[in-house]
CSV table of C-alpha atoms in Angstrom, one decimal:
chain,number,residue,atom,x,y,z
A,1139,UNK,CA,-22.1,49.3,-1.2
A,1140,UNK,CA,-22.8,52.4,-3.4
A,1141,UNK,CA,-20.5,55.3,-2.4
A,1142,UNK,CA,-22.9,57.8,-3.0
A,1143,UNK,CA,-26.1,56.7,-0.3
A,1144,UNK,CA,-24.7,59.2,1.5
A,1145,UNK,CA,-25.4,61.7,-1.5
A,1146,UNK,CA,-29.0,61.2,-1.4
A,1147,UNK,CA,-29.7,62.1,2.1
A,1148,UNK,CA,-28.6,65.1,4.7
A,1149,UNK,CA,-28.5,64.7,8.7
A,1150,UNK,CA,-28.6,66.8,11.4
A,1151,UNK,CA,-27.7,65.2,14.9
A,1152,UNK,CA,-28.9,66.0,18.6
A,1153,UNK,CA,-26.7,64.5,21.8
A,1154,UNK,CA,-28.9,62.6,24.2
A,1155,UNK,CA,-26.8,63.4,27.8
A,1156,UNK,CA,-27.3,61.1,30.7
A,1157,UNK,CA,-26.9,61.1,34.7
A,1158,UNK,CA,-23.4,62.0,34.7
A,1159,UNK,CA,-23.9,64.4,31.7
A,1160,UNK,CA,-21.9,62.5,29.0
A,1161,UNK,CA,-23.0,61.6,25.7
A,1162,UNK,CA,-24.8,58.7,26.2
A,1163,UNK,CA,-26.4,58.4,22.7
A,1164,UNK,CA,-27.0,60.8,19.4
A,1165,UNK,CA,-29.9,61.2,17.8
A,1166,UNK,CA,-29.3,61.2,13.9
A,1167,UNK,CA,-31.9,62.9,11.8
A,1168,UNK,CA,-32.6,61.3,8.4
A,1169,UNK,CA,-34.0,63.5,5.7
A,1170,UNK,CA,-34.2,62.8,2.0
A,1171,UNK,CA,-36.1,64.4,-1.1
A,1172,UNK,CA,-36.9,60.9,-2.5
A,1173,UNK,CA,-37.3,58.7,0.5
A,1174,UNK,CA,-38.9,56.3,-2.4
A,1175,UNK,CA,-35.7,56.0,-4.2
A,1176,UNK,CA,-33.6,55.1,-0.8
A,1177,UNK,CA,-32.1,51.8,-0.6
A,1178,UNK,CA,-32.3,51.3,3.1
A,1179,UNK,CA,-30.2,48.3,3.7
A,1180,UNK,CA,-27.2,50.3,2.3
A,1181,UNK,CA,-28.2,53.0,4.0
A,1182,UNK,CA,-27.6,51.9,7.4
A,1183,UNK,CA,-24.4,49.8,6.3
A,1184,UNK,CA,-23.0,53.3,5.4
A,1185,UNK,CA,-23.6,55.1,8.3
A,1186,UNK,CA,-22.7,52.1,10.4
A,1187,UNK,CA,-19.6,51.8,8.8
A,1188,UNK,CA,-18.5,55.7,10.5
A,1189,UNK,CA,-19.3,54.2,14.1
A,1190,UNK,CA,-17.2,52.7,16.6
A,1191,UNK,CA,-17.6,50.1,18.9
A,1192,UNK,CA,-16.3,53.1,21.5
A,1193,UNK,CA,-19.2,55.5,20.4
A,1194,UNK,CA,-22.4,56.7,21.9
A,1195,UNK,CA,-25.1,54.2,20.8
A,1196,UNK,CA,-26.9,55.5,17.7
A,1197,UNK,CA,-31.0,56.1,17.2
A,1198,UNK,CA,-32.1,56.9,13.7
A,1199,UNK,CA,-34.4,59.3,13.2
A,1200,UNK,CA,-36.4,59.2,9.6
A,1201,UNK,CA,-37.8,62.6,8.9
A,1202,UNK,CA,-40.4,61.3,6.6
A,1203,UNK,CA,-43.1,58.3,7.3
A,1204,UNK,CA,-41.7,57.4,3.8
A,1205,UNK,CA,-37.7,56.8,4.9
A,1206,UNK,CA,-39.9,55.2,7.8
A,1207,UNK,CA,-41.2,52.2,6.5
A,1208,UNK,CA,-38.4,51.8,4.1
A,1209,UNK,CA,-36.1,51.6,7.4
A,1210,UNK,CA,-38.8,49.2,9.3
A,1211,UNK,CA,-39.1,46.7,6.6
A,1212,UNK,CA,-35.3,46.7,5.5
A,1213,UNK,CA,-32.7,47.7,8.1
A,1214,UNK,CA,-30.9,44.7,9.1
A,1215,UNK,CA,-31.8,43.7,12.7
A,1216,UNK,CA,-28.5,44.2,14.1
A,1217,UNK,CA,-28.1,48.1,13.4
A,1218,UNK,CA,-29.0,51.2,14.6
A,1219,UNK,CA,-32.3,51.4,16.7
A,1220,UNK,CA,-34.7,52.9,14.6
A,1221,UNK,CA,-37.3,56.2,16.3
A,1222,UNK,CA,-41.0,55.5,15.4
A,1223,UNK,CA,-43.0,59.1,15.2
A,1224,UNK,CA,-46.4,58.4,16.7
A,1225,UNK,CA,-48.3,61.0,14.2
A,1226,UNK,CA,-47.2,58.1,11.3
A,1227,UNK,CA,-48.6,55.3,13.6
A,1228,UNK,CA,-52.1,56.8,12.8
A,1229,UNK,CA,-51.8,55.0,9.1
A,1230,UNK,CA,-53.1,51.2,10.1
A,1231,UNK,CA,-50.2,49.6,7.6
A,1232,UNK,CA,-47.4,51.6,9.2
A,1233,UNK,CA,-48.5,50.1,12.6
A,1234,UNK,CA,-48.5,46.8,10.9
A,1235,UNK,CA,-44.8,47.1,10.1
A,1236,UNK,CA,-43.8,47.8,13.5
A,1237,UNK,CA,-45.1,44.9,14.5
A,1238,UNK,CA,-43.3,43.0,12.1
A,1239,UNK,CA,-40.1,44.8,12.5
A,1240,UNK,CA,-40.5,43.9,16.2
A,1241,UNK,CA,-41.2,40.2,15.7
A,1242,UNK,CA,-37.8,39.9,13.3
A,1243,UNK,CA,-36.1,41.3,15.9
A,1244,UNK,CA,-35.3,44.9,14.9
A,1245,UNK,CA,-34.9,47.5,18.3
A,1246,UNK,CA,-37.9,50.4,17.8
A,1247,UNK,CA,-37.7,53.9,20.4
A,1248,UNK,CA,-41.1,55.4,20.4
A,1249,UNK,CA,-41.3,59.1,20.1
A,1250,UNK,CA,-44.5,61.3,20.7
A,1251,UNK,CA,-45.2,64.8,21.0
A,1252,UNK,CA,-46.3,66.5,24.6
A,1253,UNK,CA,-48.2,64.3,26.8
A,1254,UNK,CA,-48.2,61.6,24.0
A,1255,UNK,CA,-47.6,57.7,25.5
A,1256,UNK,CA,-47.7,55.1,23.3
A,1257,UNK,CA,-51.0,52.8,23.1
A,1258,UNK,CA,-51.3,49.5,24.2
A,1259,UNK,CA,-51.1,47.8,21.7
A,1260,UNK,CA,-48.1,48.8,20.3
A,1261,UNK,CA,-46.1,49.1,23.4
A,1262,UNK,CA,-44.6,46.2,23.4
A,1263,UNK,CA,-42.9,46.9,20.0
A,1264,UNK,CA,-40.9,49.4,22.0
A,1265,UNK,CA,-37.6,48.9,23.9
A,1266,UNK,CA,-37.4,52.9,24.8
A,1267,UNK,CA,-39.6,55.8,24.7
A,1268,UNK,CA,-38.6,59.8,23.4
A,1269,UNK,CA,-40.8,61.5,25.9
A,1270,UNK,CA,-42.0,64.7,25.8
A,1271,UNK,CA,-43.9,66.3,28.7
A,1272,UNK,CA,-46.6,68.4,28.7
A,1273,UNK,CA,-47.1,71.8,30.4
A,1274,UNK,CA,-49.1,70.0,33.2
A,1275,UNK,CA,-47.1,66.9,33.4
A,1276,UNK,CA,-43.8,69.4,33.8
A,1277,UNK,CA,-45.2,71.4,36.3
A,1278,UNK,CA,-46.7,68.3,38.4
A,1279,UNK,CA,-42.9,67.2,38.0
A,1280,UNK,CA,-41.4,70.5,39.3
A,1281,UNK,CA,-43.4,69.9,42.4
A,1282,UNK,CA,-42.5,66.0,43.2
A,1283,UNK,CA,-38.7,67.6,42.8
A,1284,UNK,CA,-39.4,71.0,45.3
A,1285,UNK,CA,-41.3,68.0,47.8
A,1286,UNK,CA,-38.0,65.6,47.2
A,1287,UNK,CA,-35.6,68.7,48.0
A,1288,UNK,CA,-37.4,69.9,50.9
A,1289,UNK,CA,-37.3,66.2,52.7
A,1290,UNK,CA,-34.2,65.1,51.1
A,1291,UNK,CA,-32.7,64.1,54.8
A,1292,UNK,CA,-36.3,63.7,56.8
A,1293,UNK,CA,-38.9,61.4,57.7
A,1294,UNK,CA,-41.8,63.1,55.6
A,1295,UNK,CA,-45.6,62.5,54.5
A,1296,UNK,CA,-45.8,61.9,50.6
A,1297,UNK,CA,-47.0,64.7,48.5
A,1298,UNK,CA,-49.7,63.3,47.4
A,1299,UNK,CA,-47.9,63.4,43.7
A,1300,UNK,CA,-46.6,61.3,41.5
A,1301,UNK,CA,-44.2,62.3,39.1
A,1302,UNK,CA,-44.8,61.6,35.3
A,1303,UNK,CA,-41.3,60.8,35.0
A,1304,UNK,CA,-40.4,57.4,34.9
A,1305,UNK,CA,-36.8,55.6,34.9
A,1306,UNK,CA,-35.5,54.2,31.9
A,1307,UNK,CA,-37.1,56.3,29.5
A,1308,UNK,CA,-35.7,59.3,27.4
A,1309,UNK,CA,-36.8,62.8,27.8
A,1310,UNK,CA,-36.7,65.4,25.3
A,1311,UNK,CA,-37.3,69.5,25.4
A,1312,UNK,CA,-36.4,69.6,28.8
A,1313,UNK,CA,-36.4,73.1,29.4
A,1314,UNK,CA,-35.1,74.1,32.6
A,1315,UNK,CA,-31.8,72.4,34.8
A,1316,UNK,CA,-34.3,71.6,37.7
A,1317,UNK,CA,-36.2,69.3,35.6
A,1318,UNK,CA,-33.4,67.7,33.9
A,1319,UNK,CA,-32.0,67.2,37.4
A,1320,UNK,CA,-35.0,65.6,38.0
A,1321,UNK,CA,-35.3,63.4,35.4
A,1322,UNK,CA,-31.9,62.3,35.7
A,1323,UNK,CA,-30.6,62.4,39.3
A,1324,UNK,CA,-34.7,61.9,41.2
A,1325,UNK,CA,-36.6,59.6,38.9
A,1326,UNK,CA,-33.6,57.7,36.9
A,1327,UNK,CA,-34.3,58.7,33.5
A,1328,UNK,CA,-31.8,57.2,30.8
A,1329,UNK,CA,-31.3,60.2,28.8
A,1330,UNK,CA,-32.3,63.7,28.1
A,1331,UNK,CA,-31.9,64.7,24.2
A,1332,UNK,CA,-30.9,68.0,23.8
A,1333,UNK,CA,-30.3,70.2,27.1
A,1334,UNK,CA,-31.4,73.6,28.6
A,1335,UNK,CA,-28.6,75.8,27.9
A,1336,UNK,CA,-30.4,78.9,28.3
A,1337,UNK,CA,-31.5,78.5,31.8
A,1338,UNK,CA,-28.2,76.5,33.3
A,1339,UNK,CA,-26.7,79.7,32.1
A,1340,UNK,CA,-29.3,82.1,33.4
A,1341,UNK,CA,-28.3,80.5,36.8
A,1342,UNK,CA,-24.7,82.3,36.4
A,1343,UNK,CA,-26.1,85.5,35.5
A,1344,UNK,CA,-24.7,86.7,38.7
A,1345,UNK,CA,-21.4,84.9,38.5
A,1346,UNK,CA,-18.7,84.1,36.5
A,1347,UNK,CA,-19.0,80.9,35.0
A,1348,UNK,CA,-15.4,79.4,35.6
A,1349,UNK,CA,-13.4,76.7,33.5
A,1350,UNK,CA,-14.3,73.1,34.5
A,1351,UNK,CA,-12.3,71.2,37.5
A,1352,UNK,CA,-12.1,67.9,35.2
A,1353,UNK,CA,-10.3,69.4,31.8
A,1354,UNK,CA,-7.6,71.5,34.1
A,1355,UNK,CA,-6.7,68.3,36.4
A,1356,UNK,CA,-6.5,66.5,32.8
A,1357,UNK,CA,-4.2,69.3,31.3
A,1358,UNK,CA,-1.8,69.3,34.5
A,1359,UNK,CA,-2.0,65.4,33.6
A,1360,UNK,CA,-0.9,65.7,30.2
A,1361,UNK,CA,1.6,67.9,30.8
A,1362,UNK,CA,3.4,65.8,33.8
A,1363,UNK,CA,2.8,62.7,31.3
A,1364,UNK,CA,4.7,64.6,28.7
A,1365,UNK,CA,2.1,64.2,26.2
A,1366,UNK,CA,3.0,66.2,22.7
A,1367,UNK,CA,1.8,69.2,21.6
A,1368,UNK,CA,-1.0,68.3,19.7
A,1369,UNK,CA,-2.3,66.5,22.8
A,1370,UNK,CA,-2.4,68.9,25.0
A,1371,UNK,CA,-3.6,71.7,22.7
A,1372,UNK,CA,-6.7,69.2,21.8
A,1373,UNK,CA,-7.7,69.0,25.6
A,1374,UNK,CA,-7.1,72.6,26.0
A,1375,UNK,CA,-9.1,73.4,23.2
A,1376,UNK,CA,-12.0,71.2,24.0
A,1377,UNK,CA,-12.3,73.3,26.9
A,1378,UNK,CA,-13.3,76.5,25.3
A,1379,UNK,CA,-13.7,79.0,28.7
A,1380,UNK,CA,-10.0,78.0,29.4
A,1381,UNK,CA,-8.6,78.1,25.7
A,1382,UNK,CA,-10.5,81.7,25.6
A,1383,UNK,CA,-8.7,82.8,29.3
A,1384,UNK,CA,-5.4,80.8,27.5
A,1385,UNK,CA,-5.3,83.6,24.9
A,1386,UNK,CA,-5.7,86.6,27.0
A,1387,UNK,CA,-3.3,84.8,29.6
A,1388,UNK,CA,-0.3,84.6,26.6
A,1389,UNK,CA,-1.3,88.3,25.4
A,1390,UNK,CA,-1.1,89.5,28.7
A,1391,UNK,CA,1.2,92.5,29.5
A,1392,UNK,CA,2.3,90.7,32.4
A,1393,UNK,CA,4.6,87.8,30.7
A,1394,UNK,CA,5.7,91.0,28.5
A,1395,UNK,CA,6.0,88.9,25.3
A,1396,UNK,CA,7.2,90.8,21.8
A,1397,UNK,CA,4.9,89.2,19.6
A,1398,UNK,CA,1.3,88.5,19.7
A,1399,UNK,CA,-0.3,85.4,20.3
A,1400,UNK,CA,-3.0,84.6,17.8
A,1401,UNK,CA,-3.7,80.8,18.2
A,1402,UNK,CA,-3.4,78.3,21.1
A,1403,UNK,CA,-0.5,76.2,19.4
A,1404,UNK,CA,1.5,79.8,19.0
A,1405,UNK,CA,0.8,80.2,23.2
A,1406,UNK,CA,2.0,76.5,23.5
A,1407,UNK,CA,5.4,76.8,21.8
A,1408,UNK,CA,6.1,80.1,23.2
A,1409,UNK,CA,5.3,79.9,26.6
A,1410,UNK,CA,6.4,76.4,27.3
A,1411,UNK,CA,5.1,73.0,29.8
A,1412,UNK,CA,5.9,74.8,33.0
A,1413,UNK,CA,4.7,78.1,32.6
A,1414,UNK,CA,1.2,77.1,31.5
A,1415,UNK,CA,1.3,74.4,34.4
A,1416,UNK,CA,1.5,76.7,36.5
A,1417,UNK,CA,-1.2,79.1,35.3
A,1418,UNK,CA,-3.0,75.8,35.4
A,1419,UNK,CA,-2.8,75.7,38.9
A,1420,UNK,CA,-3.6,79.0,39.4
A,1421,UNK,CA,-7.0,78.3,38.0
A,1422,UNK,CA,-7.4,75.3,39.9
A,1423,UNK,CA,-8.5,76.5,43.1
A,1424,UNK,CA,-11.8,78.6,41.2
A,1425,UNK,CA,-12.9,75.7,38.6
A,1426,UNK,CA,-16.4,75.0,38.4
A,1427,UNK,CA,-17.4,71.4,39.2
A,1428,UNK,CA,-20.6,72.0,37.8
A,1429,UNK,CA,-22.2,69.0,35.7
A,1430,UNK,CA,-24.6,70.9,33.7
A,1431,UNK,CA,-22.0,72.8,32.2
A,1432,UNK,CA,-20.4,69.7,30.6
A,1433,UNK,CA,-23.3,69.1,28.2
A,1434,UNK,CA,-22.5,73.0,26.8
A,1435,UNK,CA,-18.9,72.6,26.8
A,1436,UNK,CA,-19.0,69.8,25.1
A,1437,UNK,CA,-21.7,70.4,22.6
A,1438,UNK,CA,-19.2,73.9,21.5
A,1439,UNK,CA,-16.2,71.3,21.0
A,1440,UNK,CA,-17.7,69.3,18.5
A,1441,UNK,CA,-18.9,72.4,16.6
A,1442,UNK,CA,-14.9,73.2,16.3
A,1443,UNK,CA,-13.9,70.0,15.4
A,1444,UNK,CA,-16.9,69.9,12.7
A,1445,UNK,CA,-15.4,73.2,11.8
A,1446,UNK,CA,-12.2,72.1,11.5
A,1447,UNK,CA,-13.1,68.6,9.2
A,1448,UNK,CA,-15.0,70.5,6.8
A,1449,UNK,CA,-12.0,72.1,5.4
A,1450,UNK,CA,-11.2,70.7,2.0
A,1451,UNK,CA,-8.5,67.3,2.5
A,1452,UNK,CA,-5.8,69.2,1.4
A,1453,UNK,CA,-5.6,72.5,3.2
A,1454,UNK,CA,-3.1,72.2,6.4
A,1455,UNK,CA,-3.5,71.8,9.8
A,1456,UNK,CA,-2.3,75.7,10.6
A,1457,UNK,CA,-5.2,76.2,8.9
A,1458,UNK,CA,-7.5,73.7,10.3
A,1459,UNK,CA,-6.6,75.2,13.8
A,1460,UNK,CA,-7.6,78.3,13.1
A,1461,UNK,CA,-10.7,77.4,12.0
A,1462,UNK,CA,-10.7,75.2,15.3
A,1463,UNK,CA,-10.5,78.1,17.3
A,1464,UNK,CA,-13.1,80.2,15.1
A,1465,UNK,CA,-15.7,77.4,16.0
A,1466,UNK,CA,-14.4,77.2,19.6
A,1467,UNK,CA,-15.2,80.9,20.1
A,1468,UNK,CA,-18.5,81.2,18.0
A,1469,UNK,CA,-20.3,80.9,21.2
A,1470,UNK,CA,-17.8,82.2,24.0
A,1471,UNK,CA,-20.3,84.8,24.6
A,1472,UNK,CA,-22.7,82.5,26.4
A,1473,UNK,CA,-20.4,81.6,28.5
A,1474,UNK,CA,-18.8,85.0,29.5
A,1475,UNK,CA,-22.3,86.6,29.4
A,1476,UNK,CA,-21.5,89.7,27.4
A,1477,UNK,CA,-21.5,90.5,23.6
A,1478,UNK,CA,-19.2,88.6,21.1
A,1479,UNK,CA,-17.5,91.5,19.7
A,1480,UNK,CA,-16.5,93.0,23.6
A,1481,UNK,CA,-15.2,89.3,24.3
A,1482,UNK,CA,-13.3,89.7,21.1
A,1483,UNK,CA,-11.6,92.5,21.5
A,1484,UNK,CA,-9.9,91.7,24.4
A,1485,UNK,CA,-7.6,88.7,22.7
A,1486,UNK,CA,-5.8,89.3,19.1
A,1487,UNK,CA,-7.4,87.3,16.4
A,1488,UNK,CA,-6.6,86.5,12.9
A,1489,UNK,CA,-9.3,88.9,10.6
A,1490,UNK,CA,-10.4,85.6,9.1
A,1491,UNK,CA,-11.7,84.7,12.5
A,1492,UNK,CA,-13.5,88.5,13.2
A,1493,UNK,CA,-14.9,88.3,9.8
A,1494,UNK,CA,-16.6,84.8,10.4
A,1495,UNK,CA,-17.7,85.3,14.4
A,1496,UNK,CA,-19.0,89.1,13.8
A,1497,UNK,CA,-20.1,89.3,10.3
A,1498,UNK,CA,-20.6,86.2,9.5
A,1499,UNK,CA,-18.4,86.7,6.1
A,1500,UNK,CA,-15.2,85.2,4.7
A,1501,UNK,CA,-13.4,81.9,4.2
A,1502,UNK,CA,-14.7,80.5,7.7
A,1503,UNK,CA,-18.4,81.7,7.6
A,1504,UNK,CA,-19.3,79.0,5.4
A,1505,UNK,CA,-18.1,76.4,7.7
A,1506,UNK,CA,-19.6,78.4,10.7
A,1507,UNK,CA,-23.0,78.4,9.3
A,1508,UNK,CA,-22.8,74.6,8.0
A,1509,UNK,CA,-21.6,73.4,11.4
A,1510,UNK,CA,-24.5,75.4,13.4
A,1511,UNK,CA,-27.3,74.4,11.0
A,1512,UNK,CA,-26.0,70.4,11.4
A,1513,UNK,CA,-26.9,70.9,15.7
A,1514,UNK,CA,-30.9,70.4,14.0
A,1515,UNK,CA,-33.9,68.3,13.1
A,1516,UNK,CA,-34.7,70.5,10.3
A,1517,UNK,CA,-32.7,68.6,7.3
A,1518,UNK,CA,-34.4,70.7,4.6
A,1519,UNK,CA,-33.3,73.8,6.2
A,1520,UNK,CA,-29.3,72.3,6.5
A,1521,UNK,CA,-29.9,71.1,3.0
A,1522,UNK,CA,-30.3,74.6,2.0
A,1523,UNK,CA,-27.6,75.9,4.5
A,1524,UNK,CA,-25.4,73.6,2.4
A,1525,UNK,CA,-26.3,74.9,-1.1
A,1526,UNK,CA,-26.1,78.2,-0.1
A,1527,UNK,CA,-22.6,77.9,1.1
A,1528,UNK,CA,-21.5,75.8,-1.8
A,1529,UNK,CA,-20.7,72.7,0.3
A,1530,UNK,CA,-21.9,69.0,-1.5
A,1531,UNK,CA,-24.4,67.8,1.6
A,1532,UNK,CA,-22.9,64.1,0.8
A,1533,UNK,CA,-19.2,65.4,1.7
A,1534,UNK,CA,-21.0,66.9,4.9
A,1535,UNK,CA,-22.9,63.8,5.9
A,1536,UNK,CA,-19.2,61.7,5.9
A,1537,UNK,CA,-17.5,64.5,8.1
A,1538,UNK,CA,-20.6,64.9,10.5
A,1539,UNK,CA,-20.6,60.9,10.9
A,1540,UNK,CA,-17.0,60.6,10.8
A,1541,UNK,CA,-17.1,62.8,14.1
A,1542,UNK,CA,-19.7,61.4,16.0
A,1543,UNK,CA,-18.7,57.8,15.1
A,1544,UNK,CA,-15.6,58.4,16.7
A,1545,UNK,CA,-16.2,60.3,20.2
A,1546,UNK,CA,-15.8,58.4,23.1
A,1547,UNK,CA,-18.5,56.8,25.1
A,1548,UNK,CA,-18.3,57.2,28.4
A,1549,UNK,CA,-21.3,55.1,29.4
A,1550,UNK,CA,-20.9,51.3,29.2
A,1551,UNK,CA,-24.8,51.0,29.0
A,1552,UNK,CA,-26.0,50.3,25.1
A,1553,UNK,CA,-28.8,52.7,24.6
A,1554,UNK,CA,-31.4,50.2,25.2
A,1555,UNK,CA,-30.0,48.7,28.1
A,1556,UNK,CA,-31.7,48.9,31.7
């Protein structure tokens, strides 16, 4: 297999989330400059070679009709399941080779833009659809859920609606929380790529969003299992609300402690297993058990770890923490609603960190800016992210699939499975 495949192409990723608001499935966008010169069979050997039999299920997503075809008429039938953009199915031969991709057994997800369903005649071909409603069909949906809520525990009339959400299928810019809730917990959808972030949080404009119930029960379990260090800062970490209130917790006047506390391993060492199990507990009572949050949570975790693996090999893991933590609280603002820099001040932080989170300058930006574009379709715009930050896109590619490969699954269902 050629080592440098991966040198030829750049990806961007997009988590598909389903009922119980775990990664179900990622999306990998496939761009390329010469989708001609692309040998697809190695191709899809080296990005299957990243994934685990433990990871979300994987959909390619060629960003050119090109790459397409090339992916159609090579990809072994046993990989990844390939998306099929319904604006290339207009060209008569490209329909033609979904058919015969179908009939040798390779597994083809529709995709469409809003309002789009697949014809006919192609159908078949098609395990899964990506849908994406339109502005009528949304609305029309809105109402089957108000009409569901309002006679959830009575005896009622229909509404005389029927919602164009149907089970099984994946739906994509989903943009409030009471549609997703309705695609996913009404009408049974398998998935919902990307999620609303904007309006889950506009829902706690009022409140204070507080540190999810799951990841503090599973901290005060690591701690009483006597996991190590490393362990227990990882889960802490991946929770970034609680790692943030972690840092103003270990700076607080309160414990009256000499010396500052710039990272989470510092905090660990210094304040010790009982201590912070017992702050644990004090947060206990007021976690959120909120679902939708998971998606956001989890979706700022990966940006640290992404962070973190994009240092060069050599440099240390002090190092690769930091940057952990810089990538951890790139978007804490969302979820304290205020501005980054008041959030910032409150908690001391290496000036490499500032410099990255405020001005976007110094040895972290790069690795900021790389790890934000990545969360994208647009694969010439992270090529140029890339460039511009003097990181090789191949080098990127390997750390980008070396993550996702890896992250647990926490649905049993293949992505094609009913």
């Amino acid at each position: 297999m050629p080592a440098s495949i991966l040198d030829q192409v750049t990806l961007g990723y997009q988590s598909v989330w389903n009922r119980l608001r775990q990664c179900c499935a990622v999306q990998l966008f496939v761009g390329t400059d010469q989708p001609a010169n692309i040998d697809a069979p190695h191709l899809v050997a080296a990005i299957s070679s990243f994934w685990s039999a433990q990871a979300p299920s994987l959909l390619l997503s060629p960003q050119s009709p090109q790459l397409l075809c090339a992916l159609l008429d090579q990809a072994p039938v046993d990989s990844a399941r390939i998306e099929v953009n319904q604006a290339w199915l207009q060209d008569p031969t490209t329909a033609q080779r979904v058919h015969h991709a179908h009939q040798r057994g390779l597994q083809l997800v529709w995709r469409g833009e809003p309002g789009q369903r697949p014809n006919v005649a192609l159908k078949p071909c098609f395990e899964r659809t990506i849908v994406n409603l339109s502005a009528d069909e949304a609305l029309t949906s809105l109402r089957v859920s108000l009409h569901k809520h309002h006679h959830a525990n009575q005896e009622a009339p229909g509404s005389g609606l029927r919602s164009p959400v149907l089970a099984g299928q994946i739906y994509e810019c989903v943009a409030s929380r009471v549609l997703v809730e309705h695609c996913l917990d009404q009408q049974g959808a398998w998935g919902v790529a990307g999620w609303p972030v904007e309006d889950v949080l506009h829902g706690y404009r009022h409140q204070r969003i507080q540190p999810g119930q799951q990841a503090i029960i599973h901290l005060i379990e690591a701690i009483d299992a006597d996991e190590s260090n490393e362990q227990i800062e990882q889960a802490l970490v991946d929770e970034p609300l609680l790692a943030y209130r972690f840092m103003r917790y270990a700076n607080s006047a309160g414990l009256g402690l000499r010396t500052e506390i710039e990272s989470v391993r510092h905090g660990l060492m210094v304040l010790g297993c009982a201590l912070i199990r017992s702050w644990l507990l004090e947060q206990l009572p007021h976690a959120a058990s909120d679902l939708n949050l998971q998606p956001i949570r989890a979706a700022m975790a990966l940006r640290a770890h992404l962070m973190a693996h994009l240092l060069d090999a050599g440099e240390g893991d002090e190092l690769r923490r930091e940057v952990s933590l810089c990538g951890v609280l790139s978007q804490i603002d969302l979820l304290l609603g205020e501005p980054l820099a008041g959030a910032l001040q409150r908690i001391p932080l290496p000036g490499r960190i500032n410099q990255a989170l405020l001005s976007q300058t110094g040895p972290y930006a790069p690795y900021l800016s790389v790890a934000a574009a990545l969360e994208s379709s647009d694969t010439r715009a992270i090529q140029q992210v890339c460039d511009s930050n003097g990181l090789a896109a191949g080098e990127v590619n390997r750390v980008l699939l070396r993550m996702l490969g890896a992250a647990p699954a926490h649905s049993k269902r293949g992505l094609l499975v009913v």
